[in-house]
Amino acid sequence: IFAHNTNEFPIEKQIREELANYNQQNSLAIRDRERFVDSERELSNVLVEMNKLLRLLDISANYNTFEIFGGQIIDQQQVRYMESAQKRIGTLQNSLNRVRTILPEIPHPQTLDLVTNNNFISMYVTVSLIDMNWRDKTRACLYRVIDCQKNIQRSLQWVQQYRQYAEGATNRLAEVIITTRHRLFTERCSVVESVLSGQNDRHGVGSSTANDALFSTENDNEVTPPVYEAPTIHVVDSTTNHPTPYDNPSRNATSPSPSNRISYNPSNPFR
């Protein structure tokens, strides 16, 4: 009876289309929720490691050797600090690249960048051969990391808001899908009973569940209002920092207050 998409049973067709719409939105919300969870975990780990990087750069920029009339500019310990900082920058950038791949919709992805035009990471460092501008390049990298850290914090806030939004949407959609399936089953039972009894006046007639006020629409042809709206990919611009206010999901999303304060202890850089 229901194998063909006809208008013979309009209420059954309307409920079936609603169910297909809800299932499609639910699949999209589940997919996005997993992407938001992965991105949130990645960005949180980056922020933790970035604090260690800041301590390394701070020590490197302010490190002073015990010099005696023409002694070495830097010593082996400082070289280890700087080499470790260079390696950490590469590792952190790989993590940021993964986030931009997992979640291309994240606003202003070009601001999640530690390596472009960063002279510190390309600086050759040894005890006997050192760029004489090493201290300036190290400090410039320190400020670059602080700026990027603020951008990551804003990105993390955006990801957390959308993750909460997607989680709420999947919970609501799960309830709506169960209810809609029950409505569809009830309506189809009524249709079968009507066909078996020889009644041919099913047009526009439905069960009480199908006509429930919670799900009814004024126009049978009206498209079911969306429950979940996925984020859109933002156009990349030339800004170096995130603008405010930040783009947020339109409904059921909380707004955690981002912490823009940067604090780190220059001691124990490898802890």
mmCIF file of C-alpha atoms in Angstrom:
data_model
loop_
_atom_site.group_PDB
_atom_site.id
_atom_site.type_symbol
_atom_site.label_atom_id
_atom_site.label_comp_id
_atom_site.label_asym_id
_atom_site.label_seq_id
_atom_site.Cartn_x
_atom_site.Cartn_y
_atom_site.Cartn_z
ATOM 1 C CA ILE A 1 0.000 0.000 0.000
ATOM 2 C CA PHE A 2 2.798 2.419 0.911
ATOM 3 C CA ALA A 3 5.404 1.220 -1.615
ATOM 4 C CA HIS A 4 4.738 4.067 -4.047
ATOM 5 C CA ASN A 5 5.086 7.771 -3.290
ATOM 6 C CA THR A 6 1.561 8.869 -4.126
ATOM 7 C CA ASN A 7 -0.844 11.430 -2.703
ATOM 8 C CA GLU A 8 -3.528 8.827 -1.991
ATOM 9 C CA PHE A 9 -2.841 9.017 1.745
ATOM 10 C CA PRO A 10 -1.653 12.591 2.369
ATOM 11 C CA ILE A 11 -1.341 12.381 6.157
ATOM 12 C CA GLU A 12 0.766 9.223 5.958
ATOM 13 C CA LYS A 13 2.943 10.865 3.309
ATOM 14 C CA GLN A 14 3.409 14.003 5.411
ATOM 15 C CA ILE A 15 4.450 12.033 8.498
ATOM 16 C CA ARG A 16 6.809 9.888 6.411
ATOM 17 C CA GLU A 17 8.491 12.988 5.011
ATOM 18 C CA GLU A 18 8.809 14.450 8.496
ATOM 19 C CA LEU A 19 10.465 11.248 9.714
ATOM 20 C CA ALA A 20 12.916 11.254 6.801
ATOM 21 C CA ASN A 21 13.747 14.890 7.556
ATOM 22 C CA TYR A 22 14.365 14.180 11.236
ATOM 23 C CA ASN A 23 16.534 11.143 10.430
ATOM 24 C CA GLN A 24 18.629 13.204 8.035
ATOM 25 C CA GLN A 25 19.123 15.963 10.590
ATOM 26 C CA ASN A 26 19.965 13.436 13.285
ATOM 27 C CA SER A 27 22.677 11.841 11.132
ATOM 28 C CA LEU A 28 24.125 15.280 10.442
ATOM 29 C CA ALA A 29 24.040 16.270 14.123
ATOM 30 C CA ILE A 30 25.739 13.024 15.204
ATOM 31 C CA ARG A 31 28.462 13.478 12.579
ATOM 32 C CA ASP A 32 29.096 17.079 13.633
ATOM 33 C CA ARG A 33 29.011 16.232 17.330
ATOM 34 C CA GLU A 34 31.878 13.784 16.856
ATOM 35 C CA ARG A 35 33.851 16.378 14.896
ATOM 36 C CA PHE A 36 33.299 18.978 17.616
ATOM 37 C CA VAL A 37 34.379 16.541 20.334
ATOM 38 C CA ASP A 38 37.573 15.651 18.463
ATOM 39 C CA SER A 39 38.371 19.304 17.764
ATOM 40 C CA GLU A 40 37.689 20.339 21.358
ATOM 41 C CA ARG A 41 40.031 17.655 22.665
ATOM 42 C CA GLU A 42 42.736 18.629 20.192
ATOM 43 C CA LEU A 43 42.525 22.356 20.975
ATOM 44 C CA SER A 44 42.505 21.731 24.728
ATOM 45 C CA ASN A 45 45.666 19.650 24.439
ATOM 46 C CA VAL A 46 47.277 22.353 22.313
ATOM 47 C CA LEU A 47 46.591 24.975 24.985
ATOM 48 C CA VAL A 48 48.206 22.799 27.640
ATOM 49 C CA GLU A 49 51.302 22.214 25.511
ATOM 50 C CA MET A 50 51.402 25.865 24.510
ATOM 51 C CA ASN A 51 51.923 26.903 28.128
ATOM 52 C CA LYS A 52 55.019 24.676 28.205
ATOM 53 C CA LEU A 53 56.188 26.288 24.973
ATOM 54 C CA LEU A 54 55.766 29.752 26.462
ATOM 55 C CA ARG A 55 57.936 28.791 29.427
ATOM 56 C CA LEU A 56 60.630 27.477 27.095
ATOM 57 C CA LEU A 57 60.609 30.632 24.978
ATOM 58 C CA ASP A 58 60.653 32.861 28.048
ATOM 59 C CA ILE A 59 63.676 31.037 29.450
ATOM 60 C CA SER A 60 65.421 31.085 26.080
ATOM 61 C CA ALA A 61 64.881 34.805 25.558
ATOM 62 C CA ASN A 62 66.044 35.769 29.055
ATOM 63 C CA TYR A 63 68.752 33.185 29.560
ATOM 64 C CA ASN A 64 72.149 34.646 30.534
ATOM 65 C CA THR A 65 75.413 32.725 30.475
ATOM 66 C CA PHE A 66 78.342 33.249 32.827
ATOM 67 C CA GLU A 67 80.568 35.189 30.448
ATOM 68 C CA ILE A 68 84.240 36.032 31.058
ATOM 69 C CA PHE A 69 85.660 38.479 28.484
ATOM 70 C CA GLY A 70 84.704 37.074 25.112
ATOM 71 C CA GLY A 71 83.147 33.898 26.338
ATOM 72 C CA GLN A 72 80.346 32.071 24.558
ATOM 73 C CA ILE A 73 77.169 33.981 23.695
ATOM 74 C CA ILE A 74 75.035 30.978 24.592
ATOM 75 C CA ASP A 75 75.782 27.649 26.218
ATOM 76 C CA GLN A 76 74.628 24.099 25.575
ATOM 77 C CA GLN A 77 71.762 24.308 28.042
ATOM 78 C CA GLN A 78 70.251 27.275 26.223
ATOM 79 C CA VAL A 79 70.671 25.490 22.887
ATOM 80 C CA ARG A 80 68.602 22.602 24.263
ATOM 81 C CA TYR A 81 65.880 25.015 25.354
ATOM 82 C CA MET A 82 65.682 26.639 21.934
ATOM 83 C CA GLU A 83 65.764 23.363 19.996
ATOM 84 C CA SER A 84 63.030 21.969 22.211
ATOM 85 C CA ALA A 85 60.914 25.077 21.586
ATOM 86 C CA GLN A 86 61.358 24.706 17.820
ATOM 87 C CA LYS A 87 60.245 21.063 17.947
ATOM 88 C CA ARG A 88 57.215 21.903 20.087
ATOM 89 C CA ILE A 89 56.116 24.576 17.620
ATOM 90 C CA GLY A 90 56.142 22.012 14.811
ATOM 91 C CA THR A 91 54.191 19.508 16.905
ATOM 92 C CA LEU A 92 51.595 22.097 17.918
ATOM 93 C CA GLN A 93 51.156 23.263 14.330
ATOM 94 C CA ASN A 94 50.471 19.671 13.256
ATOM 95 C CA SER A 95 47.714 19.508 15.866
ATOM 96 C CA LEU A 96 46.236 22.805 14.672
ATOM 97 C CA ASN A 97 46.322 21.539 11.089
ATOM 98 C CA ARG A 98 44.358 18.465 12.168
ATOM 99 C CA VAL A 99 41.705 20.695 13.718
ATOM 100 C CA ARG A 100 41.416 22.744 10.523
ATOM 101 C CA THR A 101 41.046 19.495 8.567
ATOM 102 C CA ILE A 102 38.482 17.931 10.908
ATOM 103 C CA LEU A 103 36.475 21.140 11.204
ATOM 104 C CA PRO A 104 36.888 23.342 8.121
ATOM 105 C CA GLU A 105 33.902 25.418 9.301
ATOM 106 C CA ILE A 106 35.885 26.836 12.226
ATOM 107 C CA PRO A 107 35.972 30.650 11.875
ATOM 108 C CA HIS A 108 39.214 32.266 10.733
ATOM 109 C CA PRO A 109 41.328 29.084 10.470
ATOM 110 C CA GLN A 110 44.279 31.105 9.161
ATOM 111 C CA THR A 111 44.767 32.543 12.665
ATOM 112 C CA LEU A 112 45.590 29.082 14.021
ATOM 113 C CA ASP A 113 49.117 29.381 12.679
ATOM 114 C CA LEU A 114 52.443 29.340 14.509
ATOM 115 C CA VAL A 115 54.874 28.828 11.635
ATOM 116 C CA THR A 116 54.116 31.249 8.785
ATOM 117 C CA ASN A 117 56.758 34.009 8.702
ATOM 118 C CA ASN A 118 58.160 32.767 11.995
ATOM 119 C CA ASN A 119 61.911 33.327 11.817
ATOM 120 C CA PHE A 120 62.560 31.519 15.089
ATOM 121 C CA ILE A 121 61.744 28.032 13.824
ATOM 122 C CA SER A 122 64.156 28.345 10.877
ATOM 123 C CA MET A 123 66.960 29.727 13.013
ATOM 124 C CA TYR A 124 70.060 27.502 13.176
ATOM 125 C CA VAL A 125 71.241 27.174 16.754
ATOM 126 C CA THR A 126 74.551 25.774 18.004
ATOM 127 C CA VAL A 127 77.040 26.830 20.643
ATOM 128 C CA SER A 128 79.612 27.860 18.036
ATOM 129 C CA LEU A 129 77.254 29.273 15.372
ATOM 130 C CA ILE A 130 74.320 31.475 16.309
ATOM 131 C CA ASP A 131 72.234 34.131 14.599
ATOM 132 C CA MET A 132 73.155 37.410 16.295
ATOM 133 C CA ASN A 133 69.469 38.391 16.268
ATOM 134 C CA TRP A 134 68.507 35.219 18.126
ATOM 135 C CA ARG A 135 67.153 37.061 21.166
ATOM 136 C CA ASP A 136 64.906 39.356 19.095
ATOM 137 C CA LYS A 137 63.613 36.402 17.062
ATOM 138 C CA THR A 138 62.941 34.424 20.221
ATOM 139 C CA ARG A 139 60.970 37.261 21.789
ATOM 140 C CA ALA A 140 59.043 37.853 18.555
ATOM 141 C CA CYS A 141 58.118 34.163 18.571
ATOM 142 C CA LEU A 142 57.043 34.465 22.211
ATOM 143 C CA TYR A 143 54.605 37.259 21.365
ATOM 144 C CA ARG A 144 53.436 35.320 18.300
ATOM 145 C CA VAL A 145 52.598 32.300 20.465
ATOM 146 C CA ILE A 146 50.685 34.480 22.947
ATOM 147 C CA ASP A 147 48.571 35.945 20.132
ATOM 148 C CA CYS A 148 47.906 32.498 18.705
ATOM 149 C CA GLN A 149 46.963 31.242 22.151
ATOM 150 C CA LYS A 150 44.242 33.893 22.386
ATOM 151 C CA ASN A 151 42.939 32.847 18.967
ATOM 152 C CA ILE A 152 42.891 29.203 20.036
ATOM 153 C CA GLN A 153 40.939 30.086 23.163
ATOM 154 C CA ARG A 154 38.300 31.827 21.043
ATOM 155 C CA SER A 155 38.194 28.907 18.626
ATOM 156 C CA LEU A 156 37.809 26.504 21.531
ATOM 157 C CA GLN A 157 34.897 28.559 22.861
ATOM 158 C CA TRP A 158 33.193 28.387 19.462
ATOM 159 C CA VAL A 159 33.753 24.615 19.246
ATOM 160 C CA GLN A 160 32.401 24.058 22.769
ATOM 161 C CA GLN A 161 29.263 26.049 22.004
ATOM 162 C CA TYR A 162 28.554 24.110 18.833
ATOM 163 C CA ARG A 163 29.333 20.796 20.556
ATOM 164 C CA GLN A 164 26.745 21.580 23.222
ATOM 165 C CA TYR A 165 24.305 22.655 20.528
ATOM 166 C CA ALA A 166 24.815 19.418 18.559
ATOM 167 C CA GLU A 167 24.451 17.287 21.695
ATOM 168 C CA GLY A 168 21.187 19.016 22.580
ATOM 169 C CA ALA A 169 19.932 18.598 19.017
ATOM 170 C CA THR A 170 20.656 14.859 18.970
ATOM 171 C CA ASN A 171 18.774 14.422 22.249
ATOM 172 C CA ARG A 172 15.742 16.338 20.965
ATOM 173 C CA LEU A 173 15.808 14.584 17.608
ATOM 174 C CA ALA A 174 15.952 11.150 19.239
ATOM 175 C CA GLU A 175 12.726 11.928 21.105
ATOM 176 C CA VAL A 176 11.040 13.404 18.024
ATOM 177 C CA ILE A 177 12.016 10.404 15.873
ATOM 178 C CA ILE A 178 10.501 7.951 18.342
ATOM 179 C CA THR A 179 7.292 9.967 18.516
ATOM 180 C CA THR A 180 7.113 10.387 14.738
ATOM 181 C CA ARG A 181 7.649 6.674 14.163
ATOM 182 C CA HIS A 182 4.762 5.957 16.508
ATOM 183 C CA ARG A 183 2.598 8.459 14.643
ATOM 184 C CA LEU A 184 3.514 6.885 11.310
ATOM 185 C CA PHE A 185 2.741 3.384 12.584
ATOM 186 C CA THR A 186 -0.597 4.506 13.994
ATOM 187 C CA GLU A 187 -1.517 6.293 10.792
ATOM 188 C CA ARG A 188 -0.597 3.330 8.633
ATOM 189 C CA CYS A 189 -2.681 1.027 10.826
ATOM 190 C CA SER A 190 -5.630 3.371 10.306
ATOM 191 C CA VAL A 191 -5.013 3.373 6.537
ATOM 192 C CA VAL A 192 -4.843 -0.429 6.388
ATOM 193 C CA GLU A 193 -8.017 -0.753 8.423
ATOM 194 C CA SER A 194 -9.720 1.736 6.124
ATOM 195 C CA VAL A 195 -8.617 -0.110 2.973
ATOM 196 C CA LEU A 196 -9.667 -3.484 4.328
ATOM 197 C CA SER A 197 -13.069 -2.127 5.295
ATOM 198 C CA GLY A 198 -13.555 -0.795 1.756
ATOM 199 C CA GLN A 199 -13.507 2.887 2.659
ATOM 200 C CA ASN A 200 -12.046 5.186 -0.008
ATOM 201 C CA ASP A 201 -12.354 8.529 1.748
ATOM 202 C CA ARG A 202 -8.949 8.567 3.410
ATOM 203 C CA HIS A 203 -7.949 11.890 1.823
ATOM 204 C CA GLY A 204 -7.154 14.336 4.609
ATOM 205 C CA VAL A 205 -8.346 11.952 7.337
ATOM 206 C CA GLY A 206 -5.882 10.843 9.972
ATOM 207 C CA SER A 207 -5.667 9.388 13.426
ATOM 208 C CA SER A 208 -5.754 11.494 16.551
ATOM 209 C CA THR A 209 -2.016 11.064 16.962
ATOM 210 C CA ALA A 210 -1.364 12.266 13.432
ATOM 211 C CA ASN A 211 -3.374 15.377 14.106
ATOM 212 C CA ASP A 212 -1.775 16.067 17.418
ATOM 213 C CA ALA A 213 -1.297 19.800 17.890
ATOM 214 C CA LEU A 214 2.347 19.346 18.767
ATOM 215 C CA PHE A 215 3.201 18.177 15.259
ATOM 216 C CA SER A 216 0.435 19.561 13.063
ATOM 217 C CA THR A 217 1.053 22.335 10.512
ATOM 218 C CA GLU A 218 -1.323 24.804 8.999
ATOM 219 C CA ASN A 219 -0.299 23.764 5.505
ATOM 220 C CA ASP A 220 0.270 20.111 4.576
ATOM 221 C CA ASN A 221 2.877 21.205 2.020
ATOM 222 C CA GLU A 222 4.847 23.248 4.558
ATOM 223 C CA VAL A 223 8.436 22.067 5.005
ATOM 224 C CA THR A 224 9.176 20.674 8.461
ATOM 225 C CA PRO A 225 11.110 23.341 10.388
ATOM 226 C CA PRO A 226 14.750 22.325 10.954
ATOM 227 C CA VAL A 227 15.844 21.164 14.377
ATOM 228 C CA TYR A 228 19.585 21.148 13.702
ATOM 229 C CA GLU A 229 21.506 23.611 11.557
ATOM 230 C CA ALA A 230 25.110 22.756 10.766
ATOM 231 C CA PRO A 231 27.761 25.503 10.844
ATOM 232 C CA THR A 232 28.785 27.036 7.541
ATOM 233 C CA ILE A 233 32.290 27.409 6.193
ATOM 234 C CA HIS A 234 33.534 30.945 6.761
ATOM 235 C CA VAL A 235 35.278 32.895 4.038
ATOM 236 C CA VAL A 236 38.972 33.299 4.820
ATOM 237 C CA ASP A 237 40.034 36.911 5.145
ATOM 238 C CA SER A 238 43.318 38.664 5.830
ATOM 239 C CA THR A 239 42.744 39.438 9.509
ATOM 240 C CA THR A 240 45.270 38.185 12.003
ATOM 241 C CA ASN A 241 42.951 38.005 14.988
ATOM 242 C CA HIS A 242 39.416 36.914 15.605
ATOM 243 C CA PRO A 243 36.823 39.695 15.467
ATOM 244 C CA THR A 244 34.340 40.127 18.238
ATOM 245 C CA PRO A 245 31.576 39.292 18.736
ATOM 246 C CA TYR A 246 32.197 35.744 17.600
ATOM 247 C CA ASP A 247 29.747 33.745 15.476
ATOM 248 C CA ASN A 248 27.733 31.367 17.658
ATOM 249 C CA PRO A 249 25.037 28.764 17.033
ATOM 250 C CA SER A 250 21.595 30.300 16.856
ATOM 251 C CA ARG A 251 19.817 28.192 19.420
ATOM 252 C CA ASN A 252 20.389 26.145 22.571
ATOM 253 C CA ALA A 253 24.023 27.118 22.893
ATOM 254 C CA THR A 254 25.533 28.467 26.068
ATOM 255 C CA SER A 255 28.250 31.098 26.024
ATOM 256 C CA PRO A 256 31.118 30.171 28.341
ATOM 257 C CA SER A 257 33.309 33.108 29.177
ATOM 258 C CA PRO A 258 36.727 32.703 27.514
ATOM 259 C CA SER A 259 39.816 33.244 29.605
ATOM 260 C CA ASN A 260 42.080 35.651 27.772
ATOM 261 C CA ARG A 261 44.598 35.906 30.581
ATOM 262 C CA ILE A 262 47.957 34.418 29.664
ATOM 263 C CA SER A 263 49.977 33.243 32.627
ATOM 264 C CA TYR A 264 52.962 30.953 32.824
ATOM 265 C CA ASN A 265 55.802 30.151 35.164
ATOM 266 C CA PRO A 266 59.259 30.358 33.555
ATOM 267 C CA SER A 267 60.575 27.654 35.872
ATOM 268 C CA ASN A 268 60.587 23.911 35.061
ATOM 269 C CA PRO A 269 59.978 24.256 31.312
ATOM 270 C CA PHE A 270 59.935 20.489 30.713
ATOM 271 C CA ARG A 271 57.369 19.654 33.377
#
